[in-house]
Amino acid sequence: MRQAVFFFILPILASCAFMPESWLGLSEGQQEMFSSARSYSILPPPPQLIFTGSQTVYQNNYVLNETASAKVGETVLRVQAFKKDNFVSDEFILERPVTIKIGNDEMKLPAKKYQIFGIFEQGDQTFFVLPKYNHYYFLVDMNGQIQRQFLYEIKGSHKVTLFPDRAMILPESAYMKRAMTYDQEKIPFLDFEVVYDGIKNNRIILFYKDAVPGTDGASGSFDTLGYPADSTMISVAGRLLRIIRADNEQITYIVVKE
């Protein structure tokens, strides 16, 4: 009789040994979370400023394709060009508040700037890490989207755990954008002015002044430009002007091309 009971119990024990983890209430992710080997380090944050390129910024006295007028002695064109260096900073901007729910915890990220705390790498993916909120570190991908996966601090350690659960984010697709800054030179590298000088000898006369950078027109080269009085289109200092009317009192024109 005892031998029969033994053979009856043995298959049951064997089936328990091969019981799926999901039957025991432990998912693969939870096994990962509780494994002491699954701890990670947060890498240092990116540099405070990263140069992204230069551009030329123009300050003009005119608006392209808009009618303007200048009396004799007044400015037709005034153009200044400045060099501007652009940088991306180590901050993110959240323009609208975001709510993050993890289990019974509900956290609200207010709309503001956030310093990037560090960088987290998982396989071939790289994420930015936001400053710690309670015990959580939230992740942002390279496109600025806040991730549902998150990190959790390991007590008494500088390392973190990649939590297996997923956060609920409201709104679902919440994005942040990198803060940008720039450094623009105060002295223009290009500075010229074109002044209307009336009609002389049946010609439209313009007075051209090319200023030495930093002198605001106090010194530089000067030239007189003349065009037939009946001209409808003239080219001045790289700008194409449509002449609507020109006489000894004023000129009416439109800058149509730069």
mmCIF file of C-alpha atoms in Angstrom:
data_model
loop_
_atom_site.group_PDB
_atom_site.id
_atom_site.type_symbol
_atom_site.label_atom_id
_atom_site.label_comp_id
_atom_site.label_asym_id
_atom_site.label_seq_id
_atom_site.Cartn_x
_atom_site.Cartn_y
_atom_site.Cartn_z
ATOM 1 C CA MET A 1 0.000 0.000 0.000
ATOM 2 C CA ARG A 2 2.831 2.389 0.924
ATOM 3 C CA GLN A 3 4.500 1.683 -2.426
ATOM 4 C CA ALA A 4 1.305 2.669 -4.291
ATOM 5 C CA VAL A 5 1.038 5.977 -2.431
ATOM 6 C CA PHE A 6 4.690 6.740 -3.213
ATOM 7 C CA PHE A 7 4.203 6.263 -6.959
ATOM 8 C CA PHE A 8 1.074 8.414 -6.783
ATOM 9 C CA ILE A 9 2.839 11.333 -5.106
ATOM 10 C CA LEU A 10 5.990 11.230 -7.265
ATOM 11 C CA PRO A 11 4.318 12.509 -10.509
ATOM 12 C CA ILE A 12 2.757 15.373 -8.563
ATOM 13 C CA LEU A 13 6.120 16.458 -7.182
ATOM 14 C CA ALA A 14 7.662 16.230 -10.616
ATOM 15 C CA SER A 15 4.937 18.424 -12.109
ATOM 16 C CA CYS A 16 5.570 21.014 -9.398
ATOM 17 C CA ALA A 17 9.247 21.070 -10.290
ATOM 18 C CA PHE A 18 8.383 22.055 -13.878
ATOM 19 C CA MET A 19 5.526 24.428 -13.014
ATOM 20 C CA PRO A 20 5.656 27.653 -15.097
ATOM 21 C CA GLU A 21 6.851 30.772 -13.261
ATOM 22 C CA SER A 22 3.604 32.527 -14.083
ATOM 23 C CA TRP A 23 1.737 29.862 -12.007
ATOM 24 C CA LEU A 24 3.870 30.775 -9.020
ATOM 25 C CA GLY A 25 3.089 34.466 -9.439
ATOM 26 C CA LEU A 26 6.621 35.511 -10.507
ATOM 27 C CA SER A 27 7.057 36.980 -13.959
ATOM 28 C CA GLU A 28 10.351 37.013 -15.817
ATOM 29 C CA GLY A 29 10.610 40.730 -15.090
ATOM 30 C CA GLN A 30 10.111 40.212 -11.369
ATOM 31 C CA GLN A 31 12.784 37.523 -11.355
ATOM 32 C CA GLU A 32 15.079 40.085 -12.974
ATOM 33 C CA MET A 33 14.217 42.726 -10.397
ATOM 34 C CA PHE A 34 15.020 40.510 -7.433
ATOM 35 C CA SER A 35 18.242 39.191 -8.939
ATOM 36 C CA SER A 36 21.217 40.786 -7.142
ATOM 37 C CA ALA A 37 23.132 40.781 -10.447
ATOM 38 C CA ARG A 38 20.645 43.159 -12.034
ATOM 39 C CA SER A 39 21.993 46.430 -10.729
ATOM 40 C CA TYR A 40 23.139 49.282 -12.936
ATOM 41 C CA SER A 41 25.198 52.418 -12.733
ATOM 42 C CA ILE A 42 24.005 55.794 -13.951
ATOM 43 C CA LEU A 43 26.648 57.378 -16.159
ATOM 44 C CA PRO A 44 27.638 61.057 -15.764
ATOM 45 C CA PRO A 45 25.469 63.692 -17.475
ATOM 46 C CA PRO A 46 26.384 65.257 -20.835
ATOM 47 C CA PRO A 47 28.540 68.419 -20.926
ATOM 48 C CA GLN A 48 26.859 71.613 -19.795
ATOM 49 C CA LEU A 49 26.961 72.980 -23.344
ATOM 50 C CA ILE A 50 27.429 71.195 -26.671
ATOM 51 C CA PHE A 51 28.210 73.292 -29.755
ATOM 52 C CA THR A 52 25.739 72.616 -32.580
ATOM 53 C CA GLY A 53 26.875 75.094 -35.224
ATOM 54 C CA SER A 54 27.066 78.732 -36.238
ATOM 55 C CA GLN A 55 24.731 80.911 -38.257
ATOM 56 C CA THR A 56 24.482 84.465 -39.504
ATOM 57 C CA VAL A 57 21.831 86.676 -37.956
ATOM 58 C CA TYR A 58 20.726 89.727 -39.917
ATOM 59 C CA GLN A 59 19.216 92.901 -38.527
ATOM 60 C CA ASN A 60 17.510 94.750 -41.381
ATOM 61 C CA ASN A 61 15.458 97.922 -41.505
ATOM 62 C CA TYR A 62 13.105 96.419 -44.104
ATOM 63 C CA VAL A 63 10.683 93.514 -44.445
ATOM 64 C CA LEU A 64 10.935 91.389 -47.560
ATOM 65 C CA ASN A 65 8.070 91.949 -50.063
ATOM 66 C CA GLU A 66 6.593 94.881 -48.120
ATOM 67 C CA THR A 67 6.257 98.405 -49.535
ATOM 68 C CA ALA A 68 8.493 101.046 -47.936
ATOM 69 C CA SER A 69 9.371 104.683 -48.572
ATOM 70 C CA ALA A 70 12.354 106.901 -47.862
ATOM 71 C CA LYS A 71 12.652 110.654 -48.297
ATOM 72 C CA VAL A 72 15.782 112.333 -49.611
ATOM 73 C CA GLY A 73 18.479 111.885 -46.952
ATOM 74 C CA GLU A 74 16.710 108.919 -45.337
ATOM 75 C CA THR A 75 17.801 105.286 -45.216
ATOM 76 C CA VAL A 76 16.600 102.900 -47.908
ATOM 77 C CA LEU A 77 18.550 99.875 -46.638
ATOM 78 C CA ARG A 78 20.375 99.246 -43.371
ATOM 79 C CA VAL A 79 21.843 95.787 -42.918
ATOM 80 C CA GLN A 80 23.911 94.404 -40.068
ATOM 81 C CA ALA A 81 25.102 90.788 -39.866
ATOM 82 C CA PHE A 82 26.218 89.053 -36.679
ATOM 83 C CA LYS A 83 27.794 85.664 -36.047
ATOM 84 C CA LYS A 84 25.743 83.451 -33.729
ATOM 85 C CA ASP A 85 27.008 80.215 -32.130
ATOM 86 C CA ASN A 86 24.312 77.758 -31.054
ATOM 87 C CA PHE A 87 24.534 75.267 -28.178
ATOM 88 C CA VAL A 88 22.362 72.547 -26.663
ATOM 89 C CA SER A 89 22.443 72.581 -22.862
ATOM 90 C CA ASP A 90 22.263 69.870 -20.206
ATOM 91 C CA GLU A 91 18.651 70.715 -19.394
ATOM 92 C CA PHE A 92 15.249 69.521 -20.538
ATOM 93 C CA ILE A 93 12.157 71.702 -20.765
ATOM 94 C CA LEU A 94 8.759 70.241 -19.873
ATOM 95 C CA GLU A 95 6.149 72.584 -21.312
ATOM 96 C CA ARG A 96 3.066 70.852 -19.871
ATOM 97 C CA PRO A 97 2.679 69.022 -16.515
ATOM 98 C CA VAL A 98 2.874 65.220 -16.598
ATOM 99 C CA THR A 99 1.386 62.712 -14.164
ATOM 100 C CA ILE A 100 3.195 59.417 -13.575
ATOM 101 C CA LYS A 101 1.494 56.531 -11.770
ATOM 102 C CA ILE A 102 3.429 53.540 -10.414
ATOM 103 C CA GLY A 103 1.314 51.185 -8.365
ATOM 104 C CA ASN A 104 -0.196 53.301 -5.584
ATOM 105 C CA ASP A 105 2.279 56.138 -6.133
ATOM 106 C CA GLU A 106 1.147 59.126 -8.167
ATOM 107 C CA MET A 107 3.716 61.770 -9.004
ATOM 108 C CA LYS A 108 3.305 65.040 -10.858
ATOM 109 C CA LEU A 109 6.112 66.572 -12.868
ATOM 110 C CA PRO A 110 5.453 70.319 -13.113
ATOM 111 C CA ALA A 111 6.153 72.264 -16.278
ATOM 112 C CA LYS A 112 9.668 73.661 -15.840
ATOM 113 C CA LYS A 113 13.329 73.071 -16.671
ATOM 114 C CA TYR A 114 14.969 69.840 -15.476
ATOM 115 C CA GLN A 115 18.703 69.332 -15.133
ATOM 116 C CA ILE A 116 19.856 66.068 -16.714
ATOM 117 C CA PHE A 117 21.089 63.908 -13.824
ATOM 118 C CA GLY A 118 22.916 61.323 -15.919
ATOM 119 C CA ILE A 119 22.848 58.853 -18.783
ATOM 120 C CA PHE A 120 21.571 55.261 -18.720
ATOM 121 C CA GLU A 121 22.539 52.701 -21.335
ATOM 122 C CA GLN A 122 20.599 49.503 -21.942
ATOM 123 C CA GLY A 123 21.860 47.370 -24.803
ATOM 124 C CA ASP A 124 22.106 49.633 -27.829
ATOM 125 C CA GLN A 125 19.724 52.217 -26.369
ATOM 126 C CA THR A 126 20.720 55.362 -24.529
ATOM 127 C CA PHE A 127 18.465 57.363 -22.224
ATOM 128 C CA PHE A 128 18.762 60.591 -20.289
ATOM 129 C CA VAL A 129 18.058 60.279 -16.572
ATOM 130 C CA LEU A 130 16.046 62.951 -14.755
ATOM 131 C CA PRO A 131 16.814 63.920 -11.139
ATOM 132 C CA LYS A 132 15.518 61.493 -8.491
ATOM 133 C CA TYR A 133 11.847 61.826 -7.595
ATOM 134 C CA ASN A 134 11.212 60.053 -4.268
ATOM 135 C CA HIS A 135 13.122 56.818 -4.975
ATOM 136 C CA TYR A 136 12.507 56.850 -8.741
ATOM 137 C CA TYR A 137 14.652 57.955 -11.669
ATOM 138 C CA PHE A 138 12.604 58.639 -14.795
ATOM 139 C CA LEU A 139 14.050 58.121 -18.269
ATOM 140 C CA VAL A 140 13.809 60.212 -21.424
ATOM 141 C CA ASP A 141 14.838 58.834 -24.827
ATOM 142 C CA MET A 142 16.881 60.628 -27.473
ATOM 143 C CA ASN A 143 13.686 62.065 -28.999
ATOM 144 C CA GLY A 144 12.629 63.581 -25.687
ATOM 145 C CA GLN A 145 9.820 61.113 -24.907
ATOM 146 C CA ILE A 146 9.341 60.203 -21.241
ATOM 147 C CA GLN A 147 9.594 56.420 -20.901
ATOM 148 C CA ARG A 148 7.268 54.027 -19.113
ATOM 149 C CA GLN A 149 10.232 52.080 -17.793
ATOM 150 C CA PHE A 150 12.110 53.642 -14.921
ATOM 151 C CA LEU A 151 14.942 53.134 -12.462
ATOM 152 C CA TYR A 152 14.692 52.616 -8.698
ATOM 153 C CA GLU A 153 17.451 53.435 -6.259
ATOM 154 C CA ILE A 154 19.112 50.604 -4.347
ATOM 155 C CA LYS A 155 19.234 51.566 -0.678
ATOM 156 C CA GLY A 156 22.756 52.107 0.617
ATOM 157 C CA SER A 157 24.225 51.954 -2.886
ATOM 158 C CA HIS A 158 25.058 54.265 -5.741
ATOM 159 C CA LYS A 159 23.494 51.789 -8.136
ATOM 160 C CA VAL A 160 19.935 51.396 -9.362
ATOM 161 C CA THR A 161 17.529 48.686 -10.452
ATOM 162 C CA LEU A 162 15.679 48.688 -13.747
ATOM 163 C CA PHE A 163 12.130 48.129 -12.548
ATOM 164 C CA PRO A 164 10.208 45.401 -14.422
ATOM 165 C CA ASP A 165 6.837 47.116 -14.114
ATOM 166 C CA ARG A 166 5.757 49.930 -16.397
ATOM 167 C CA ALA A 167 4.575 53.330 -15.269
ATOM 168 C CA MET A 168 1.337 54.909 -16.464
ATOM 169 C CA ILE A 169 2.004 58.301 -18.022
ATOM 170 C CA LEU A 170 -0.626 60.985 -18.577
ATOM 171 C CA PRO A 171 -0.680 62.216 -21.249
ATOM 172 C CA GLU A 172 0.481 58.939 -22.779
ATOM 173 C CA SER A 173 2.929 60.532 -25.233
ATOM 174 C CA ALA A 174 4.698 63.057 -23.014
ATOM 175 C CA TYR A 175 7.703 64.830 -24.491
ATOM 176 C CA MET A 176 10.409 67.126 -23.211
ATOM 177 C CA LYS A 177 12.751 69.207 -25.342
ATOM 178 C CA ARG A 178 16.405 70.017 -24.854
ATOM 179 C CA ALA A 179 17.077 73.564 -23.782
ATOM 180 C CA MET A 180 19.018 75.610 -26.328
ATOM 181 C CA THR A 181 21.215 78.618 -25.817
ATOM 182 C CA TYR A 182 23.409 80.778 -28.012
ATOM 183 C CA ASP A 183 26.235 83.271 -27.990
ATOM 184 C CA GLN A 184 25.845 86.134 -30.453
ATOM 185 C CA GLU A 185 28.658 88.552 -31.177
ATOM 186 C CA LYS A 186 27.868 92.148 -30.296
ATOM 187 C CA ILE A 187 29.924 93.657 -33.130
ATOM 188 C CA PRO A 188 28.575 92.994 -36.654
ATOM 189 C CA PHE A 189 30.988 91.640 -39.232
ATOM 190 C CA LEU A 190 28.880 93.301 -41.959
ATOM 191 C CA ASP A 191 27.362 96.768 -41.617
ATOM 192 C CA PHE A 192 26.154 98.900 -44.519
ATOM 193 C CA GLU A 193 23.570 101.597 -45.203
ATOM 194 C CA VAL A 194 21.998 102.899 -48.424
ATOM 195 C CA VAL A 195 20.574 106.449 -48.354
ATOM 196 C CA TYR A 196 18.283 108.033 -50.960
ATOM 197 C CA ASP A 197 19.777 111.124 -52.617
ATOM 198 C CA GLY A 198 17.012 112.060 -55.082
ATOM 199 C CA ILE A 199 16.987 112.332 -58.899
ATOM 200 C CA LYS A 200 20.027 113.919 -60.559
ATOM 201 C CA ASN A 201 20.762 114.064 -64.283
ATOM 202 C CA ASN A 202 17.760 111.819 -64.900
ATOM 203 C CA ARG A 203 19.196 109.177 -62.614
ATOM 204 C CA ILE A 204 18.144 107.679 -59.278
ATOM 205 C CA ILE A 205 20.987 108.438 -56.880
ATOM 206 C CA LEU A 206 21.745 106.304 -53.855
ATOM 207 C CA PHE A 207 24.512 106.965 -51.361
ATOM 208 C CA TYR A 208 26.191 103.713 -50.164
ATOM 209 C CA LYS A 209 28.114 103.552 -46.865
ATOM 210 C CA ASP A 210 30.034 100.415 -45.904
ATOM 211 C CA ALA A 211 30.940 100.814 -42.231
ATOM 212 C CA VAL A 212 33.983 99.417 -40.493
ATOM 213 C CA PRO A 213 32.689 96.799 -37.997
ATOM 214 C CA GLY A 214 32.189 98.289 -34.563
ATOM 215 C CA THR A 215 32.134 101.940 -35.693
ATOM 216 C CA ASP A 216 28.366 102.058 -36.383
ATOM 217 C CA GLY A 217 28.985 103.975 -39.617
ATOM 218 C CA ALA A 218 31.440 106.475 -38.131
ATOM 219 C CA SER A 219 34.145 105.222 -40.479
ATOM 220 C CA GLY A 220 34.264 103.111 -43.589
ATOM 221 C CA SER A 221 34.024 103.360 -47.352
ATOM 222 C CA PHE A 222 31.538 105.511 -49.271
ATOM 223 C CA ASP A 223 30.226 105.350 -52.824
ATOM 224 C CA THR A 224 27.556 106.885 -55.026
ATOM 225 C CA LEU A 225 25.280 104.582 -57.033
ATOM 226 C CA GLY A 226 23.217 105.766 -60.033
ATOM 227 C CA TYR A 227 20.380 104.090 -61.954
ATOM 228 C CA PRO A 228 18.184 105.305 -64.870
ATOM 229 C CA ALA A 229 15.269 107.350 -63.525
ATOM 230 C CA ASP A 230 12.740 105.080 -65.235
ATOM 231 C CA SER A 231 14.165 101.881 -63.698
ATOM 232 C CA THR A 232 11.586 99.494 -62.312
ATOM 233 C CA MET A 233 14.058 96.979 -60.841
ATOM 234 C CA ILE A 234 17.505 97.765 -59.419
ATOM 235 C CA SER A 235 20.107 95.664 -57.599
ATOM 236 C CA VAL A 236 21.676 97.234 -54.526
ATOM 237 C CA ALA A 237 24.223 95.509 -52.284
ATOM 238 C CA GLY A 238 22.889 92.057 -53.138
ATOM 239 C CA ARG A 239 19.231 93.079 -52.718
ATOM 240 C CA LEU A 240 16.762 93.348 -55.578
ATOM 241 C CA LEU A 241 14.440 96.350 -55.312
ATOM 242 C CA ARG A 242 11.264 97.016 -57.269
ATOM 243 C CA ILE A 243 10.921 100.775 -57.757
ATOM 244 C CA ILE A 244 7.317 101.944 -57.523
ATOM 245 C CA ARG A 245 8.025 105.684 -57.658
ATOM 246 C CA ALA A 246 11.106 107.892 -57.364
ATOM 247 C CA ASP A 247 11.287 111.724 -57.458
ATOM 248 C CA ASN A 248 13.174 114.536 -55.766
ATOM 249 C CA GLU A 249 11.171 114.119 -52.576
ATOM 250 C CA GLN A 250 11.122 110.395 -51.897
ATOM 251 C CA ILE A 251 11.442 106.863 -53.254
ATOM 252 C CA THR A 252 8.850 104.140 -52.824
ATOM 253 C CA TYR A 253 10.111 100.590 -53.251
ATOM 254 C CA ILE A 254 9.803 96.901 -52.339
ATOM 255 C CA VAL A 255 12.734 94.620 -51.486
ATOM 256 C CA VAL A 256 11.776 91.492 -53.415
ATOM 257 C CA LYS A 257 14.920 89.385 -53.106
ATOM 258 C CA GLU A 258 17.923 89.111 -50.814
#
